[in-house]
Amino acid sequence: MTRMHRRPAMRARTGGHIDRDTTLTFRFDGRELTGHPGDTLASALLAHGVRIVGRSFKYHRPRGIYTAGPEEPNALAGIGTGARRTPNTKMTAAELYQGMVAESQNRWPSLRFDALAVNSALARFLPAGFYYKTFMWPASFWEKVYEPAIRRAAGLGRAATEPDPDHYEAAHAHCDVLVVGAGAAGLAAARAAGESGARVILAEQDFLLGGGLLADPVHEGWRREMTAALEALGNVVRMPRTTVFGYYEQNMLGAIERVADHLPEPPPHTARQRYWTIRAREVVLATGADERLIAFPGNDRPGVMLAGAARAYANRFGVLAGRRAVLFTNNDAAYATVEALAAAGADRVTVVDTRPLGPAAAAARTRGVEVLPGHEVVGAHGGRGLYSVEARARGGDGGFQIDADLLCVSGGYNPAIHLASQSRTPLAWDSGIAAFVPGTAAGQRSAGAARGRFGIAAAARDGMEAGGAAAAAAGFARRPAFELPAGGADPDLTVAPFWEVTARGKSFVDLQHDVTTADIRLAHREGYEHIEHAKRYTTHGMATDQGKTGGLVGAAVLAEARGLPVEAVGMPTFRPYVTPITWGAVAGHHIRREFAPIRRTQLHDWHVRRGAEFLEAGLWLRPAFYPRPGEAPWDAILREGAAVRRSVGICDVSTLGKIDLQGADAAFFLDRLYMNTFSTLAVGRARYGLMLREDGMVFDDGTTTRLADDHFFITTTTANAGRVMEHMEFHAQTVWPELDVQFTSVTDQWAAMSVAGPNARRTLAKVVAGLDLDNAAFPFMGVADATLAGCPVRVFRISFSGELAFEVATPAGYAAIVWEAILEAGREFAIEPYGVEALGLLRIEKGHVAGAELNGQTTAADVGLERMAKKKGDFVGKALAGRPGLTDPARPRLVGVRAVAPDQQIRPGAHLLEAGSDRSLGWLASVTKSVEPGGWIGLALLSGGAARHGQRLQASFPLHGESVEVEICSPHFVDPENARVRA
Amino acid sequence: MHLITCPWCGPRDEAEFAYRGDATVARPAADAGIDAFYDYVYTRANPRGWHTEWWHHAAGCHQFVKVVRHTLTHAIAATGKPTDTLPVPAE
Amino acid sequence: MSAPESRPAPEPRSPLAGHLKPGRHGAAGSRPLVLREVPATIVELAARRGRAAELAAAVRGALALDLPPPGRGAAAAGATALWIQPDTWLVVAPRGTEGALAAHLKGVAGAAGSVVDQSHGKTLLHLAGADARAALGKGCRIDLDPAAFGPGRAAVTQMAQVGCVLYQHDDVPSFSLIVPSSYAIPFFDWLCHSAAEFGYEVP
Ligand SMILES: [Zn+2]
């Protein structure tokens, strides 16, 4: 910033919103250049006379800067280096900063020479729909030949490959009035609403407030006064660098605030971008208008630019986009560009006006400007920079050349209706401006150029009224008005529609996707007549600029082909995002380990210290197993399982869902919810319960304890805890609202640990106080309160493993104390902590069903639990469980499976077949290596069920090319008489 | 994103709710038979237009909220408690 | 159920134990937020069907606490009640003897109310400072502007995908945030992240 630099050739000495006292250096394609604060990358490049800034998407044609804003189709750059590199950034909206490193895109190896420009010569073989048609056959070529070739040739920029070092965040805002866009209309709307007392947010995508005012020196005083007035209003939040990209239901709008994109890197603790959701009572869309192009051969040459953009570069940035300019227009407003270029030092401007001589043309002539009324441009020449424009009398033959390095084009202005369209506000055709304009909708109005009120004074007046009306609708009385801009009469903005010059050559309607008028006509010829079909066939308007400059032109070409007026053809529906946004901003805080909140039990730190391998169960992290140094996973799992079978183990089961249920009707409610009966359960006893869905399938299972007549403690599976709670809420609130029941989740209140194995009682008896654990005093399915290591505990004599077992629950803050005390007590029995894998092993050996069997497609009878169903009384699922399809005796039933060769692995999901048959008789749901009986075993659902015990079948797993011989057996591999759990 | 007025909590973002389907069907009497339960579980009108639905205020007060919503425009005409009878606009 | 023996339980462990790092964090600003965990007793109190008025009267008589209507909290000496569901409140008090407040409330409510101790299942955080609204606004979708929210207001909502009971105490503003204990760490991490821009202090 300290070095002296010569003034770039195309930079005016004065004028504009740039700080010439400060020089910024930056690199573009390796070349060091300079600019000033207030520049965009595009304006700084133009100041240095840079013409080509990219190659086009399909034909790799050289392209220059086309606009001065986010509607830009051509000038895309990768900005930043390494992990901070952002592709597809619009140079026309990228705020210049010291040290910026930018690279052009879509060219190989360089901008000036591009090997793939041969596509342009092959253009007649690359029509619209080319990819669909050509690469259909043979299918086997797709992956190896077509796709790699297309990927090399196609696509816009490339993404960074390293993780983004910056952070992004979400934020939520609320306001009475949201004003989108801070041009003349938006400034006036925000001030009018703000002075009424409403809470106002003014969002502007640019880094300066002013919109079109920034290119209009006449009204600069008013702009400054307005921005100062807004700054003084405490109830108006101004949000520059904020793009509102989407309009959602009930006036929620999405916006991206580029907090630090204009800095080399974000300041400490600051997000790079913020993803805002803004909920507004009233919305004023002051989004301005986009100038539209005219389709003519060569309308994409570097040096062709929209007229308003050339004016903005001259007036806002003090940059002359060309010295010998041609203006091609069908409207008077574009004549302002003539003045701007002249003031910035252009040698000459020639106007090609499609209309007969009118007042603006006549006035220009009196100032010495050459005007060609009734003419049109039929060609632009200069692949690496425009040198000549070919014009002719409209519809005439031949043509003549005009020496030019800048061709400014104006086909009129389209109100920027993207957000209004997203909100499904009705659009109407305004023939005066030949464009669609939005109507109003509940809680929303458009103002200024966004609804066709062009010109600074008209837009400001419209904005003031809209802002006042929005505030009034939000309940804030209107206040006296402020001064509207004075001086400078608004030009006449009516246009004679003019879409296309018919002449030989490529006339583009979508510069970013290289869609020509010929492509649109081809779509029509091939039957893609509807605008939505033509859009998809040609990809017109589907690029990152959403067809802002050429969308309506393409629609007009289609309309002409169909013989319809353009308003009858219409525009395709606009969808978010109005401009592209960064994925990082969408994800915000929720990336990597914060992708979703991780639930931890109170014993998590202990599991970590013990070296547990974790697995995700819903949002929980649970220990899978605790490997010893060098120990293989299955060795650890079998060791843990064996400890339970032979002595004692302890498992953290805190993640099980727990629900406290109270109320006079609590027992009755449980009878309705569960297939079995709970009203007969004695206080201090637990019972296994099976819950069906209303469609008759098994939903969930667990044990429920009666703590008092009107008080139950329910457990659910870990996976279904939330769903069971909601199921209960649905029935209590909407089906049986007359019941007196209160229930709440106590999952996090209670930690729970299962102490299982033949030495479980001996272990616990050492540390449990206030409870006799003897079998007679505390039998199977008993429940009682006690203390353990001074902590209150509730002990449940329940078992999932088939061994003598107790579940000890304690208020979660005591979990570590209780756990450590049990471990200490069990030391003499070599107690082992066991994880979810051993838990699964033990329950499979015992034949207990779990999620793999209760998969939403199985009935109680399928899993052998049909006898639990109560005979009398209603319960959820009772009626439909009786459907013929669900009671069909041929349905697959639960069986046990063991590999005939015990070491041969079987897999869940394998189909069970008779040898030599390919008809599936059922499938393996769960498998494990076992402690008892040893070797690979599993639980399966098999047609024929128990009748097949003793049969040998094939467990076929075609994905692995496996077929394993298995023997069908009882699912109860361990202690089928249930003697151990009752010991 | 919808803004749904919970009768208890006031206007809340859709993100706090879980959609829970048709609120115009009622659970049949226990002895109504398989066909009645079949209709209750499976048969839906799927209207284009106003529809009375359940939205569970899962991240709020845990109440089931009745919502009259337009399935085409996503406009919301009324919300209420399970016991409320909500007027459904003609069109 | 049999009564457990009565001797004072040990000090329970916070789910944030080892996770709270006392000191100054984040940006260096002149008005840091203050973020801390508050050891608390939290009891869920629900009226039995049709007995809300009876329950309210009993609680008013015993605790001088008016059970608040939806969207509000009510503070009395020693306890604050927050509406969380129809006819259901969280009663929040400084941590005391294990189970004592629940037992007391059960005695007060009698057959008019259901009482569930949630002291271990919920974790109470306190956030105070001029930028507290902006920090919470990075996850909270409720309008916390003084025009829409204020001292005495309570809300059950979610922030950063975690269910949260929010209560505003005063105009500082300071907020109580009650989250399920199994989510305390991810919630706390998000809150620290959101507060870092303004700077925050953990006492
Ligand atoms: Zn609610």
PDB file of C-alpha atoms in Angstrom, chain C residues 35-158:
ATOM      1  CA  LEU C  35     -21.708 -17.058  31.359  1.00  0.00           C
ATOM      2  CA  ARG C  36     -21.953 -19.515  34.222  1.00  0.00           C
ATOM      3  CA  GLU C  37     -23.574 -22.694  35.370  1.00  0.00           C
ATOM      4  CA  VAL C  38     -25.929 -22.357  38.335  1.00  0.00           C
ATOM      5  CA  PRO C  39     -26.263 -25.384  40.633  1.00  0.00           C
ATOM      6  CA  ALA C  40     -29.992 -25.779  41.018  1.00  0.00           C
ATOM      7  CA  THR C  41     -32.845 -27.914  42.142  1.00  0.00           C
ATOM      8  CA  ILE C  42     -35.396 -28.217  39.348  1.00  0.00           C
ATOM      9  CA  VAL C  43     -38.742 -29.874  39.936  1.00  0.00           C
ATOM     10  CA  GLU C  44     -41.451 -30.403  37.366  1.00  0.00           C
ATOM     11  CA  LEU C  45     -44.909 -29.773  38.743  1.00  0.00           C
ATOM     12  CA  ALA C  46     -48.056 -30.673  36.802  1.00  0.00           C
ATOM     13  CA  ALA C  47     -51.651 -30.241  37.816  1.00  0.00           C
ATOM     14  CA  ARG C  48     -53.839 -33.294  37.843  1.00  0.00           C
ATOM     15  CA  ARG C  49     -56.646 -33.071  35.354  1.00  0.00           C
ATOM     16  CA  GLY C  50     -59.065 -30.300  36.306  1.00  0.00           C
ATOM     17  CA  ARG C  51     -57.174 -29.368  39.481  1.00  0.00           C
ATOM     18  CA  ALA C  52     -54.940 -26.524  38.301  1.00  0.00           C
ATOM     19  CA  ALA C  53     -56.636 -23.907  40.472  1.00  0.00           C
ATOM     20  CA  GLU C  54     -56.389 -26.127  43.532  1.00  0.00           C
ATOM     21  CA  LEU C  55     -52.703 -26.716  42.848  1.00  0.00           C
ATOM     22  CA  ALA C  56     -52.061 -23.010  42.284  1.00  0.00           C
ATOM     23  CA  ALA C  57     -53.713 -22.138  45.557  1.00  0.00           C
ATOM     24  CA  ALA C  58     -51.692 -24.765  47.423  1.00  0.00           C
ATOM     25  CA  VAL C  59     -48.423 -23.534  45.941  1.00  0.00           C
ATOM     26  CA  ARG C  60     -49.318 -19.912  46.613  1.00  0.00           C
ATOM     27  CA  GLY C  61     -50.087 -20.765  50.207  1.00  0.00           C
ATOM     28  CA  ALA C  62     -46.935 -22.767  50.825  1.00  0.00           C
ATOM     29  CA  LEU C  63     -44.336 -20.978  48.738  1.00  0.00           C
ATOM     30  CA  ALA C  64     -45.885 -17.541  48.118  1.00  0.00           C
ATOM     31  CA  LEU C  65     -45.376 -18.392  44.482  1.00  0.00           C
ATOM     32  CA  ASP C  66     -47.970 -17.683  41.789  1.00  0.00           C
ATOM     33  CA  LEU C  67     -47.825 -20.357  39.128  1.00  0.00           C
ATOM     34  CA  PRO C  68     -47.517 -18.232  35.985  1.00  0.00           C
ATOM     35  CA  PRO C  69     -49.577 -18.371  32.799  1.00  0.00           C
ATOM     36  CA  PRO C  70     -48.157 -19.548  29.447  1.00  0.00           C
ATOM     37  CA  GLY C  71     -45.071 -17.688  28.307  1.00  0.00           C
ATOM     38  CA  ARG C  72     -44.175 -16.365  31.732  1.00  0.00           C
ATOM     39  CA  GLY C  73     -42.146 -17.093  34.796  1.00  0.00           C
ATOM     40  CA  ALA C  74     -42.814 -15.988  38.360  1.00  0.00           C
ATOM     41  CA  ALA C  75     -40.211 -15.469  41.018  1.00  0.00           C
ATOM     42  CA  ALA C  76     -40.662 -15.645  44.763  1.00  0.00           C
ATOM     43  CA  ALA C  77     -38.155 -15.724  47.566  1.00  0.00           C
ATOM     44  CA  GLY C  78     -36.246 -18.928  47.095  1.00  0.00           C
ATOM     45  CA  ALA C  79     -37.950 -20.290  44.000  1.00  0.00           C
ATOM     46  CA  THR C  80     -38.966 -19.389  40.477  1.00  0.00           C
ATOM     47  CA  ALA C  81     -41.743 -21.105  38.541  1.00  0.00           C
ATOM     48  CA  LEU C  82     -41.579 -21.258  34.745  1.00  0.00           C
ATOM     49  CA  TRP C  83     -44.503 -22.280  32.570  1.00  0.00           C
ATOM     50  CA  ILE C  84     -43.436 -25.085  30.239  1.00  0.00           C
ATOM     51  CA  GLN C  85     -46.615 -26.866  29.195  1.00  0.00           C
ATOM     52  CA  PRO C  86     -50.323 -26.490  29.856  1.00  0.00           C
ATOM     53  CA  ASP C  87     -50.774 -26.766  33.612  1.00  0.00           C
ATOM     54  CA  THR C  88     -47.112 -27.704  33.975  1.00  0.00           C
ATOM     55  CA  TRP C  89     -44.240 -25.718  35.450  1.00  0.00           C
ATOM     56  CA  LEU C  90     -40.622 -26.025  36.327  1.00  0.00           C
ATOM     57  CA  VAL C  91     -39.918 -24.882  39.858  1.00  0.00           C
ATOM     58  CA  VAL C  92     -36.304 -23.745  40.079  1.00  0.00           C
ATOM     59  CA  ALA C  93     -34.488 -23.150  43.337  1.00  0.00           C
ATOM     60  CA  PRO C  94     -30.888 -23.035  44.503  1.00  0.00           C
ATOM     61  CA  ARG C  95     -29.470 -26.496  44.996  1.00  0.00           C
ATOM     62  CA  GLY C  96     -30.450 -27.923  48.346  1.00  0.00           C
ATOM     63  CA  THR C  97     -30.751 -31.345  49.932  1.00  0.00           C
ATOM     64  CA  GLU C  98     -31.246 -34.077  47.365  1.00  0.00           C
ATOM     65  CA  GLY C  99     -34.942 -34.616  46.746  1.00  0.00           C
ATOM     66  CA  ALA C 100     -36.092 -32.177  49.426  1.00  0.00           C
ATOM     67  CA  LEU C 101     -37.886 -29.685  47.182  1.00  0.00           C
ATOM     68  CA  ALA C 102     -39.629 -32.457  45.254  1.00  0.00           C
ATOM     69  CA  ALA C 103     -40.781 -34.053  48.459  1.00  0.00           C
ATOM     70  CA  HIS C 104     -41.946 -30.707  49.803  1.00  0.00           C
ATOM     71  CA  LEU C 105     -43.859 -29.917  46.635  1.00  0.00           C
ATOM     72  CA  LYS C 106     -45.447 -33.366  46.648  1.00  0.00           C
ATOM     73  CA  GLY C 107     -46.659 -32.650  50.126  1.00  0.00           C
ATOM     74  CA  VAL C 108     -47.976 -29.266  49.086  1.00  0.00           C
ATOM     75  CA  ALA C 109     -49.649 -30.523  45.924  1.00  0.00           C
ATOM     76  CA  GLY C 110     -51.179 -33.627  47.390  1.00  0.00           C
ATOM     77  CA  ALA C 111     -53.549 -35.252  44.956  1.00  0.00           C
ATOM     78  CA  ALA C 112     -53.824 -32.040  42.947  1.00  0.00           C
ATOM     79  CA  GLY C 113     -50.436 -32.354  41.319  1.00  0.00           C
ATOM     80  CA  SER C 114     -47.794 -34.651  39.935  1.00  0.00           C
ATOM     81  CA  VAL C 115     -44.214 -33.938  40.940  1.00  0.00           C
ATOM     82  CA  VAL C 116     -41.065 -35.086  39.188  1.00  0.00           C
ATOM     83  CA  ASP C 117     -37.558 -34.209  40.308  1.00  0.00           C
ATOM     84  CA  GLN C 118     -35.532 -33.094  37.269  1.00  0.00           C
ATOM     85  CA  SER C 119     -32.571 -31.590  39.128  1.00  0.00           C
ATOM     86  CA  HIS C 120     -30.120 -33.982  37.497  1.00  0.00           C
ATOM     87  CA  GLY C 121     -31.841 -34.176  34.161  1.00  0.00           C
ATOM     88  CA  LYS C 122     -31.642 -30.481  33.494  1.00  0.00           C
ATOM     89  CA  THR C 123     -28.728 -28.108  33.573  1.00  0.00           C
ATOM     90  CA  LEU C 124     -29.154 -24.426  34.330  1.00  0.00           C
ATOM     91  CA  LEU C 125     -26.959 -21.818  32.681  1.00  0.00           C
ATOM     92  CA  HIS C 126     -26.998 -18.094  33.187  1.00  0.00           C
ATOM     93  CA  LEU C 127     -26.039 -15.578  30.516  1.00  0.00           C
ATOM     94  CA  ALA C 128     -25.913 -11.867  31.186  1.00  0.00           C
ATOM     95  CA  GLY C 129     -24.697  -8.795  29.373  1.00  0.00           C
ATOM     96  CA  ALA C 130     -25.633  -6.140  26.888  1.00  0.00           C
ATOM     97  CA  ASP C 131     -25.000  -8.449  23.911  1.00  0.00           C
ATOM     98  CA  ALA C 132     -26.800 -11.450  25.378  1.00  0.00           C
ATOM     99  CA  ARG C 133     -29.684 -11.123  22.905  1.00  0.00           C
ATOM    100  CA  ALA C 134     -27.331 -11.022  19.933  1.00  0.00           C
ATOM    101  CA  ALA C 135     -25.465 -14.081  21.183  1.00  0.00           C
ATOM    102  CA  LEU C 136     -28.675 -16.038  21.764  1.00  0.00           C
ATOM    103  CA  GLY C 137     -30.028 -14.844  18.408  1.00  0.00           C
ATOM    104  CA  LYS C 138     -27.481 -17.063  16.694  1.00  0.00           C
ATOM    105  CA  GLY C 139     -29.629 -20.012  17.647  1.00  0.00           C
ATOM    106  CA  CYS C 140     -32.851 -18.744  19.155  1.00  0.00           C
ATOM    107  CA  ARG C 141     -35.682 -18.209  16.689  1.00  0.00           C
ATOM    108  CA  ILE C 142     -37.814 -16.323  19.200  1.00  0.00           C
ATOM    109  CA  ASP C 143     -37.890 -12.544  19.026  1.00  0.00           C
ATOM    110  CA  LEU C 144     -36.049 -11.407  22.171  1.00  0.00           C
ATOM    111  CA  ASP C 145     -36.332  -7.691  21.414  1.00  0.00           C
ATOM    112  CA  PRO C 146     -37.747  -5.653  24.311  1.00  0.00           C
ATOM    113  CA  ALA C 147     -40.752  -4.988  22.106  1.00  0.00           C
ATOM    114  CA  ALA C 148     -41.552  -8.689  22.122  1.00  0.00           C
ATOM    115  CA  PHE C 149     -39.891 -10.233  25.178  1.00  0.00           C
ATOM    116  CA  GLY C 150     -38.717  -8.968  28.512  1.00  0.00           C
ATOM    117  CA  PRO C 151     -38.171  -9.559  32.209  1.00  0.00           C
ATOM    118  CA  GLY C 152     -40.539 -12.214  33.520  1.00  0.00           C
ATOM    119  CA  ARG C 153     -41.026 -13.832  30.139  1.00  0.00           C
ATOM    120  CA  ALA C 154     -40.317 -17.521  29.701  1.00  0.00           C
ATOM    121  CA  ALA C 155     -40.296 -19.686  26.614  1.00  0.00           C
ATOM    122  CA  VAL C 156     -39.759 -23.308  25.750  1.00  0.00           C
ATOM    123  CA  THR C 157     -37.879 -23.368  22.482  1.00  0.00           C
ATOM    124  CA  GLN C 158     -34.785 -24.796  20.903  1.00  0.00           C
TER     125      GLN C 158
END
